[in-house]
Coordinates of C-alpha atoms in Angstrom, one line a residue:
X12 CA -24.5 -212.3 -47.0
X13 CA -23.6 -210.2 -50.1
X14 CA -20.6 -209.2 -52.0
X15 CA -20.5 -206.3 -54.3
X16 CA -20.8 -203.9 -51.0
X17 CA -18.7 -201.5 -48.7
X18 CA -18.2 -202.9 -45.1
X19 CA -16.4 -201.7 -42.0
X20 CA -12.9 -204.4 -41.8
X21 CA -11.8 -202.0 -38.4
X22 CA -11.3 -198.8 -36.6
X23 CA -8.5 -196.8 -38.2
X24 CA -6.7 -196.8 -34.9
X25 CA -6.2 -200.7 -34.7
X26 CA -3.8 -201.1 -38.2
X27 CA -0.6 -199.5 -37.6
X28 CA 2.1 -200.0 -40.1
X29 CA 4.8 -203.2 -40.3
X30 CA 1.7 -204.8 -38.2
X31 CA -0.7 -207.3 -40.4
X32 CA -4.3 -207.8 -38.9
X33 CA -6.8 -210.7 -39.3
X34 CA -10.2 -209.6 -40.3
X35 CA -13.2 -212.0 -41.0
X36 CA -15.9 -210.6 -42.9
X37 CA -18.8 -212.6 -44.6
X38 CA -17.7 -215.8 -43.4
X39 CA -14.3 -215.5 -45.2
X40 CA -10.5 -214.3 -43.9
X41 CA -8.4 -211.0 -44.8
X42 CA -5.1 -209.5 -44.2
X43 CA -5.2 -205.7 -43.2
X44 CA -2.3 -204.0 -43.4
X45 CA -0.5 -200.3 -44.1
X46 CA 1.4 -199.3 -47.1
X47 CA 4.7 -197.4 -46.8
X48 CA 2.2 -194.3 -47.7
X49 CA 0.1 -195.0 -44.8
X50 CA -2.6 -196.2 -47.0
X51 CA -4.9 -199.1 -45.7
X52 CA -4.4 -202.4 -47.8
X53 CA -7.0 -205.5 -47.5
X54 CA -6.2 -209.0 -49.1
X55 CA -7.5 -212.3 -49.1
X56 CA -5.9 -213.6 -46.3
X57 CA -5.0 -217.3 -47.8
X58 CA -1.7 -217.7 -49.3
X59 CA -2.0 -219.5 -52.8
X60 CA 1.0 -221.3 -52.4
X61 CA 0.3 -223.3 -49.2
X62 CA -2.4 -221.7 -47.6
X63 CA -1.1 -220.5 -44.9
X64 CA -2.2 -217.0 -43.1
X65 CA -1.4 -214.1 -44.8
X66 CA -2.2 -212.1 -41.9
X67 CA 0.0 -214.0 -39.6
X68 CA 3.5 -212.6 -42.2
X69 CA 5.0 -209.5 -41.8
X70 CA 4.9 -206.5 -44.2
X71 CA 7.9 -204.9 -45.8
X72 CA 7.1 -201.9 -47.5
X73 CA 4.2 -202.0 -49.8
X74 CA 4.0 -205.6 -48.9
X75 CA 3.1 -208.6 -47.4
X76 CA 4.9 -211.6 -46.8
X77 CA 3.8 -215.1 -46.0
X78 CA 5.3 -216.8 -42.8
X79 CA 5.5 -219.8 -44.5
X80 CA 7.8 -219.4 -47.1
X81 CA 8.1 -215.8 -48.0
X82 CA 6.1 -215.2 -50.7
X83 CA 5.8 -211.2 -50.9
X84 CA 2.9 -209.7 -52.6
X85 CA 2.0 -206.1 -53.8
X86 CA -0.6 -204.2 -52.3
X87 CA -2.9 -205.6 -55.6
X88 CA -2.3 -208.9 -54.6
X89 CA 0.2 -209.4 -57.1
X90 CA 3.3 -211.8 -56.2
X91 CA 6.5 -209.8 -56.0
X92 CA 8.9 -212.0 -54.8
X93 CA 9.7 -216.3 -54.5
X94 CA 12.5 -216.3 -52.5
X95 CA 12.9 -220.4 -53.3
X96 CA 12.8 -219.4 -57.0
X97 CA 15.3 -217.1 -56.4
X98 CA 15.8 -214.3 -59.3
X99 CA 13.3 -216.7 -61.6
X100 CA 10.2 -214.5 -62.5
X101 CA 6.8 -214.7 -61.1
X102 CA 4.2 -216.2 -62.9
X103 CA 1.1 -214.3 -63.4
X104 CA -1.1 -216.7 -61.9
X105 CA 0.8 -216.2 -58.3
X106 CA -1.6 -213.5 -56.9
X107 CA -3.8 -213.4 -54.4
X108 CA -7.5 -210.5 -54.5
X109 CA -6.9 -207.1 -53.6
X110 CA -10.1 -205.4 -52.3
X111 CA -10.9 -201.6 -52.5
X112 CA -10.9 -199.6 -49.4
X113 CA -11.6 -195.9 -48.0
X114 CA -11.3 -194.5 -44.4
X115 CA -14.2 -192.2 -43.3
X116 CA -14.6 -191.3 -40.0
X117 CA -11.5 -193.0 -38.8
X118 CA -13.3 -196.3 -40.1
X119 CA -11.3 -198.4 -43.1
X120 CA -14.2 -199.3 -45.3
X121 CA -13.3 -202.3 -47.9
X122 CA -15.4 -202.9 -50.9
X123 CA -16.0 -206.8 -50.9
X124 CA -17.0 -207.9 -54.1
X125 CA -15.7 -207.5 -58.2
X126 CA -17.2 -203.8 -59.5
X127 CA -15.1 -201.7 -61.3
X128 CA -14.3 -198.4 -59.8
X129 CA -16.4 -196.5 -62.0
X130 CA -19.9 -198.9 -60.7
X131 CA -19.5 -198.9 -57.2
X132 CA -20.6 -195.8 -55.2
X133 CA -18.6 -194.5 -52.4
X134 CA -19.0 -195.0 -48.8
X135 CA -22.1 -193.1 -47.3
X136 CA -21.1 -190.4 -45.0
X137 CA -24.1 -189.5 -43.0
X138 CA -22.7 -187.9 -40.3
X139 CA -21.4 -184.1 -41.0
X140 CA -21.4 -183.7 -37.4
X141 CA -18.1 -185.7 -37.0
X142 CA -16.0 -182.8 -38.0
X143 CA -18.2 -180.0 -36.3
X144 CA -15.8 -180.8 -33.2
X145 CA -16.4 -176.9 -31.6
X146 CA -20.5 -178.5 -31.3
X147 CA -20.6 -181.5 -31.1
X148 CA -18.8 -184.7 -29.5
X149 CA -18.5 -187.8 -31.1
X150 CA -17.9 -191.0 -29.0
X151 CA -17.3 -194.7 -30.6
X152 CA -17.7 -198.2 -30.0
X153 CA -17.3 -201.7 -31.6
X154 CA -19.8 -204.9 -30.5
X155 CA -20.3 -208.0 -31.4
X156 CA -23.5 -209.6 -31.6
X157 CA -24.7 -213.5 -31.6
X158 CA -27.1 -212.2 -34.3
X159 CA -27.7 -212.4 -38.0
X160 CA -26.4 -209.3 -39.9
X161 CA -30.2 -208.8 -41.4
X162 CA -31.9 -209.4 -38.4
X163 CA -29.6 -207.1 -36.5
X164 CA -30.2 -204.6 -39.1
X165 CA -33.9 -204.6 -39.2
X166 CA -33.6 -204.4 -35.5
X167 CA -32.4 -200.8 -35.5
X168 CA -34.7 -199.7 -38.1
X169 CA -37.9 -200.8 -36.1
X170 CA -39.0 -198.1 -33.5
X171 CA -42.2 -199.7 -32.4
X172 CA -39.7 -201.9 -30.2
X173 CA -38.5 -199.2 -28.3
X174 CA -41.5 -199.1 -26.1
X175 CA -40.9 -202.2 -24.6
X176 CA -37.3 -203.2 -25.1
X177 CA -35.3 -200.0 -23.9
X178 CA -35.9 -199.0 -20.4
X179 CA -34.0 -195.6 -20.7
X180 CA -36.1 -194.3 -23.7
X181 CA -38.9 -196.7 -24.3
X182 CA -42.6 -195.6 -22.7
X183 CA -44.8 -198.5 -22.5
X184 CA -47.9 -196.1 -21.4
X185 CA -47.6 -194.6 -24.9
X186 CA -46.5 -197.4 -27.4
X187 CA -48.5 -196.3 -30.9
X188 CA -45.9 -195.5 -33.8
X189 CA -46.7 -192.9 -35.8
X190 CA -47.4 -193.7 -39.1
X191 CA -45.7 -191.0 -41.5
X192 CA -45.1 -191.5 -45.6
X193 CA -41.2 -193.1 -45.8
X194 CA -39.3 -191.5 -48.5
X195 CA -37.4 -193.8 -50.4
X196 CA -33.7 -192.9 -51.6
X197 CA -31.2 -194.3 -53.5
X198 CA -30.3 -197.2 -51.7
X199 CA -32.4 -197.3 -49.5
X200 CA -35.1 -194.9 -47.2
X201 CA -36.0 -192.3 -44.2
X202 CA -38.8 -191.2 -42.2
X203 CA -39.3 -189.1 -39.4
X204 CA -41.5 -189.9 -36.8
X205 CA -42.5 -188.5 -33.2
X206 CA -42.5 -190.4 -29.9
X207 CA -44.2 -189.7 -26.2
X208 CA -40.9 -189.3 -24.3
X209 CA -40.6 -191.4 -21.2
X210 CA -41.4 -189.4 -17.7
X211 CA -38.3 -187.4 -16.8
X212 CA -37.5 -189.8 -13.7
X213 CA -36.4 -192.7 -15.9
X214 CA -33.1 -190.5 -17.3
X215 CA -29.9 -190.2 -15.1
X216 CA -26.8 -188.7 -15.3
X217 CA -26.2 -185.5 -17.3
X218 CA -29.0 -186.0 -19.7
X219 CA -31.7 -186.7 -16.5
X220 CA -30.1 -183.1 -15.8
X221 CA -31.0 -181.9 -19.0
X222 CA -34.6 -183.1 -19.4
X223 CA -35.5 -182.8 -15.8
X224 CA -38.2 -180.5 -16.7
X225 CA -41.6 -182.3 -18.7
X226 CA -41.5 -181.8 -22.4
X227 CA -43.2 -182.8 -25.7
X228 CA -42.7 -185.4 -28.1
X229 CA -39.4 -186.4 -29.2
X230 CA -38.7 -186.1 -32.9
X231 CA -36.8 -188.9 -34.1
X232 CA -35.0 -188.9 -37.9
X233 CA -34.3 -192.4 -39.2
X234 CA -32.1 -193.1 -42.1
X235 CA -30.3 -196.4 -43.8
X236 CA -28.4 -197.6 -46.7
X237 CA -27.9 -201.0 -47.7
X238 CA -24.9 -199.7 -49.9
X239 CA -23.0 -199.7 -46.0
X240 CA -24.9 -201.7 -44.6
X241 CA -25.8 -198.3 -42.0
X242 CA -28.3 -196.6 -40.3
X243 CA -28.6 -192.5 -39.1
X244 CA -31.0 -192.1 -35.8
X245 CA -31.1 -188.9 -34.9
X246 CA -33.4 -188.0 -31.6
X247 CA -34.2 -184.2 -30.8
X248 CA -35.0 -184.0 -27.2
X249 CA -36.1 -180.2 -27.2
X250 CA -35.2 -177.6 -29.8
X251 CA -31.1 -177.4 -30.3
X252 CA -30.9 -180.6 -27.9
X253 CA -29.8 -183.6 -30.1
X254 CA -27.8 -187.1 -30.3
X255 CA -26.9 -188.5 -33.7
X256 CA -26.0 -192.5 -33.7
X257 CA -24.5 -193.8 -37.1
X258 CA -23.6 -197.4 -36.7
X259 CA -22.2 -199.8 -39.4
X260 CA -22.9 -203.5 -39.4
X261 CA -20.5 -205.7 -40.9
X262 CA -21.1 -210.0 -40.9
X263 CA -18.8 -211.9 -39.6
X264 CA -20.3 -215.1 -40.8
X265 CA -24.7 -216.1 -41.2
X266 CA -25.0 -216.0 -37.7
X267 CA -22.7 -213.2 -35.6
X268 CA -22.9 -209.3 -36.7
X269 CA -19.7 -206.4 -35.9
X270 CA -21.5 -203.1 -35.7
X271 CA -19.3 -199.8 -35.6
X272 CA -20.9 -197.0 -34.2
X273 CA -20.4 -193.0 -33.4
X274 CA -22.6 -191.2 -31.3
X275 CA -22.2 -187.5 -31.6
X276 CA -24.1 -185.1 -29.2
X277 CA -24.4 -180.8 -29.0
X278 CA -25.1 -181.0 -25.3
X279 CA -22.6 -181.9 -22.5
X280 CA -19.7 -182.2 -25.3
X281 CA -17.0 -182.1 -22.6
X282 CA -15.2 -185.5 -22.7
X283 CA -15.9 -185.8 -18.9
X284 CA -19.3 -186.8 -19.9
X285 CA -18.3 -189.8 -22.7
X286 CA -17.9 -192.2 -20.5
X287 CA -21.6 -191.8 -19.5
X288 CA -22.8 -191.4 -23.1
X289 CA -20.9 -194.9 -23.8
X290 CA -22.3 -196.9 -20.5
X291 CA -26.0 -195.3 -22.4
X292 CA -25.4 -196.9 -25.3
X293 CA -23.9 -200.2 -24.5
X294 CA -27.0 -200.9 -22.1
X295 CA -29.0 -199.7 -25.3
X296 CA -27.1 -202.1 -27.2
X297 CA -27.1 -205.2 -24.6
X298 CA -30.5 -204.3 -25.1
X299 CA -31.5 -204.7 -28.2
X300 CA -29.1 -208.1 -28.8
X301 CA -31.0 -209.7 -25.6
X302 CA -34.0 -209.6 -27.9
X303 CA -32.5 -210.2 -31.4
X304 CA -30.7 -212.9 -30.5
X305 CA -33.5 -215.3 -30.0
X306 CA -35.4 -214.3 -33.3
X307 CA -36.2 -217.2 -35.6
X308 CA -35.6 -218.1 -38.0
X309 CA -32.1 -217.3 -37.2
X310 CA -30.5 -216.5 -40.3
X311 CA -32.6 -214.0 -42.7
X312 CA -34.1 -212.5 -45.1
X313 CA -36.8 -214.4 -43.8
X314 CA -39.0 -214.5 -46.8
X315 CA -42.7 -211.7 -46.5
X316 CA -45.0 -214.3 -46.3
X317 CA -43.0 -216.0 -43.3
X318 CA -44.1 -213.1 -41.2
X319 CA -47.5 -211.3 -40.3
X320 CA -46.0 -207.6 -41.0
X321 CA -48.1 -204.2 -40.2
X322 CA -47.5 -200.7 -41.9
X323 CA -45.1 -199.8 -38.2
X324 CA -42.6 -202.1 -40.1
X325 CA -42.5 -200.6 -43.2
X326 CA -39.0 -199.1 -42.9
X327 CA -37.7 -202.9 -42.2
X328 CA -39.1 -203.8 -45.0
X329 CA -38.0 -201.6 -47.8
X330 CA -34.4 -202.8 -46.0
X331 CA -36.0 -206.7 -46.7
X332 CA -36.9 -206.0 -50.4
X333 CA -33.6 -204.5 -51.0
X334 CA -31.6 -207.7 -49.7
X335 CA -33.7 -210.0 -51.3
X336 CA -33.2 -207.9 -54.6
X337 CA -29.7 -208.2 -54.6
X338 CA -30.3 -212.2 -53.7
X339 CA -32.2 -212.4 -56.6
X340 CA -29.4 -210.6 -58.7
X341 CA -27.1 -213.3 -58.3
X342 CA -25.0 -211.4 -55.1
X343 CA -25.8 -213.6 -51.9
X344 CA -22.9 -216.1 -51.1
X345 CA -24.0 -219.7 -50.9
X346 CA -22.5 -220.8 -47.9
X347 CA -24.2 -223.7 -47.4
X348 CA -21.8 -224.6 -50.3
X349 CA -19.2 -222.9 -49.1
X350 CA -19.2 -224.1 -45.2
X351 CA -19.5 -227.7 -46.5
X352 CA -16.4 -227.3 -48.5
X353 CA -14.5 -225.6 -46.4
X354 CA -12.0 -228.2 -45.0
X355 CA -11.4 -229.3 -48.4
X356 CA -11.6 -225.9 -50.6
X357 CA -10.5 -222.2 -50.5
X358 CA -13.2 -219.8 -51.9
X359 CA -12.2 -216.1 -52.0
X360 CA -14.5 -213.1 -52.4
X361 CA -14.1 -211.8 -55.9
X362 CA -12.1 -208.8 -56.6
X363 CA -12.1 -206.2 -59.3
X364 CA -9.0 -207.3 -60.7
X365 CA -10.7 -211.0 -61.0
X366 CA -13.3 -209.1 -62.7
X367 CA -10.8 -207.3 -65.2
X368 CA -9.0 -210.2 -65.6
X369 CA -10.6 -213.6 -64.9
X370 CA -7.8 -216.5 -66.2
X371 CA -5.5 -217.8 -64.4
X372 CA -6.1 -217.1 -60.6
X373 CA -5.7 -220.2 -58.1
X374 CA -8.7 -220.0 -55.7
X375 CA -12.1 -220.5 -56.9
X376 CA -14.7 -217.1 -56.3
X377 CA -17.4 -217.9 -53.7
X378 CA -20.5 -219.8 -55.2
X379 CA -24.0 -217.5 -55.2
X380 CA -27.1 -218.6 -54.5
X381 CA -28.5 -217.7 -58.3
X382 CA -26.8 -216.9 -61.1
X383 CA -25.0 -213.1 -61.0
X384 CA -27.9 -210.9 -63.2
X385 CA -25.8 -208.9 -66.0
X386 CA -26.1 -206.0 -66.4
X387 CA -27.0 -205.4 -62.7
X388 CA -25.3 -202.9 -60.0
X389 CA -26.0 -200.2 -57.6
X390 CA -27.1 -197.8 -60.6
X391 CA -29.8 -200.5 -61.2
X392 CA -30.7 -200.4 -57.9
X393 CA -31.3 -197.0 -57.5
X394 CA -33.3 -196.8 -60.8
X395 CA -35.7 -199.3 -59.1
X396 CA -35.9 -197.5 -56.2
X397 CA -37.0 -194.6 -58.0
X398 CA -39.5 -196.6 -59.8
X399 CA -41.3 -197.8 -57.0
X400 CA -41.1 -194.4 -55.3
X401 CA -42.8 -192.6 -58.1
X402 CA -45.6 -195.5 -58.4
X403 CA -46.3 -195.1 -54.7
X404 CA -46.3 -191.6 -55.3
X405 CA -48.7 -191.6 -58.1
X406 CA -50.9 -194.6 -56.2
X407 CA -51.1 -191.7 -53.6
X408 CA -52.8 -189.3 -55.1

């Protein structure tokens, strides 16, 4: 698991204001909760005090106060009040992290890591669709999988599986990907590839409706990021026919996955039909997590030479290389370390504020695997990217 990236804490819908939520992301706890501007707040959710649950307080205003003993802290994790103190003031060294966040498509993203403002990218926003509401119809859904985060995510970058894992789009007569150059982006790639549809019997509901009729292939557009840890499919049925899924994944801990996903559509966009469009893509979903679940080893990036990979898995492995990278750049949690530890220690994701200020805080930041690489961030990333796309380039010609 990684810090130093943007991940989906919950729908926008589920944090109302006065109402604190528990969130656990990368194997560690945080408060969500609202502002008195409405503006989504995320802490760690261990009080330095005694440890209790942040979460499980109530907010007043801008802030949030511990059940325990009613230690109140700002929305940057600063601590406002000690009502056992009385009007004595707050030492400096009574705070708690405060991590960045953003609300895009009525998700509230939260940077999880210690970059300053002006070296972490914003959240991508692949789907433009979501506000072209007079064409197209976007549904959503939250699941959680038994699965590692990587291994979900490669997953839904592989479409050679389709053939045989997905009954409602897969077409075992015809299971050859096509094998198409990947362009590489900043954080990470896309490709778009063709697929035999299956025969028009297989699809029910509205969508059997619509492709009643046999057609040609099915053009499929694949995108990801590992900045978001998200993925764009986008399958066109016919000309003007199309379905865009975006889907988020966010780690719970090594071995369970929350994915957030929209599925947007230009045909049948009356909301009579989502319910449909949702039972589709939970059985797509149930699916896929059937399968992934028993993958071993369990926890990845499962190192190249572990596996015997073919060219149909290149898009899963430009995803691979990019996780090990930012492994090797000193930004994958130990939590071997930190599991053992945990009954007798409180590690906290680092903030920027830790970053900017690193004396005098109370809870340790999480161990890495290596040591953090200076000098290295999402710029760097991109660079390399770049680098390796021109040399395939120029190894192409």
């Amino acid at each position: 698991m990684l810090i130093n990236n943007w991940y989906v804490a919950a729908e926008s819908a589920d944090l109302t204001p006065g109402a604190p939520k528990r969130v656990r992301m990368l194997g560690f706890d945080f408060a969500l909760y609202r502002d008195s501007a409405g503006k989504a707040v995320c802490v760690s959710d261990v009080c330095v005090h005694r440890g209790a649950s942040l979460a499980a307080g109530r907010c007043d205003g801008d802030r949030i106060a511990c059940p325990f003993h009613g230690w109140e802290f700002e929305s940057d994790g600063q601590c406002a009040k000690i009502p056992a103190l009385g009007e004595l003031k707050v030492p400096r060294r009574a705070r708690i992290d405060s991590y960045p966040t953003e609300e895009i498509y009525g998700w509230i993203w939260v940077f999880l890591g210690d970059l300053p403002e002006e070296e972490r990218p914003a959240p991508p926003a692949f789907l433009p669709e979501f506000d072209q509401t007079d064409s197209w119809r976007t549904t959503r859904m939250v699941v959680e999988a038994p699965v590692n985060w990587t291994k979900f995510e490669e997953n839904s970058l592989d479409t050679a599986h389709l053939s045989f894992v997905h009954k409602a789009f897969g077409n075992r007569l015809d299971p050859r990907a096509t094998l198409v150059p990947i362009e590489r982006t900043a954080y990470g790639a896309r490709v778009a590839r063709e697929r035999t549809p299956p025969k028009p019997e297989v699809k029910a509901g509205v969508l059997g409706e619509l492709l009643a009729q046999p057609r040609d292939k099915t053009s499929v557009a694949l995108e990801f990021s590992l900045l978001g840890v998200c993925h764009r499919i986008q399958p066109t049925f016919r000309p003007g026919m199309s379905q865009v899924v975006f889907s988020a994944s966010t780690p719970i801990d090594p071995y369970n996955t929350r994915q957030f996903g929209l599925q947007a559509r230009n045909y049948a966009i009356e909301p009579e039909h989502d319910a449909e469009r949702l039972d589709g893509r939970k059985q797509a979903i149930d699916e896929d997590i059937a399968v992934a679940s028993t993958i071993r080893p369990r926890v990845g990036p499962t190192p190249f030479a572990d596996e015997f990979l073919t060219r149909a898995d290149e898009m899963e492995s430009i995803f691979r290389g990019l996780v090990i990278q930012m492994a090797e750049a000193g930004w994958e949690i130990d939590y071997a370390k930190v599991a053992a530890e945990w009954d007798s220690k409180v590690y906290v994701i680092p903030s920027p504020a830790r970053r900017a200020d690193p004396k005098n805080w109370v809870h340790e930041a999480v161990p890495t695997t290596r040591p953090r690489r200076e000098g290295f961030g999402w710029a760097e990333i991109a660079r390399e990217a770049g680098q390796r796309a021109r040399a395939l380039s120029v190894a192409a010609e």
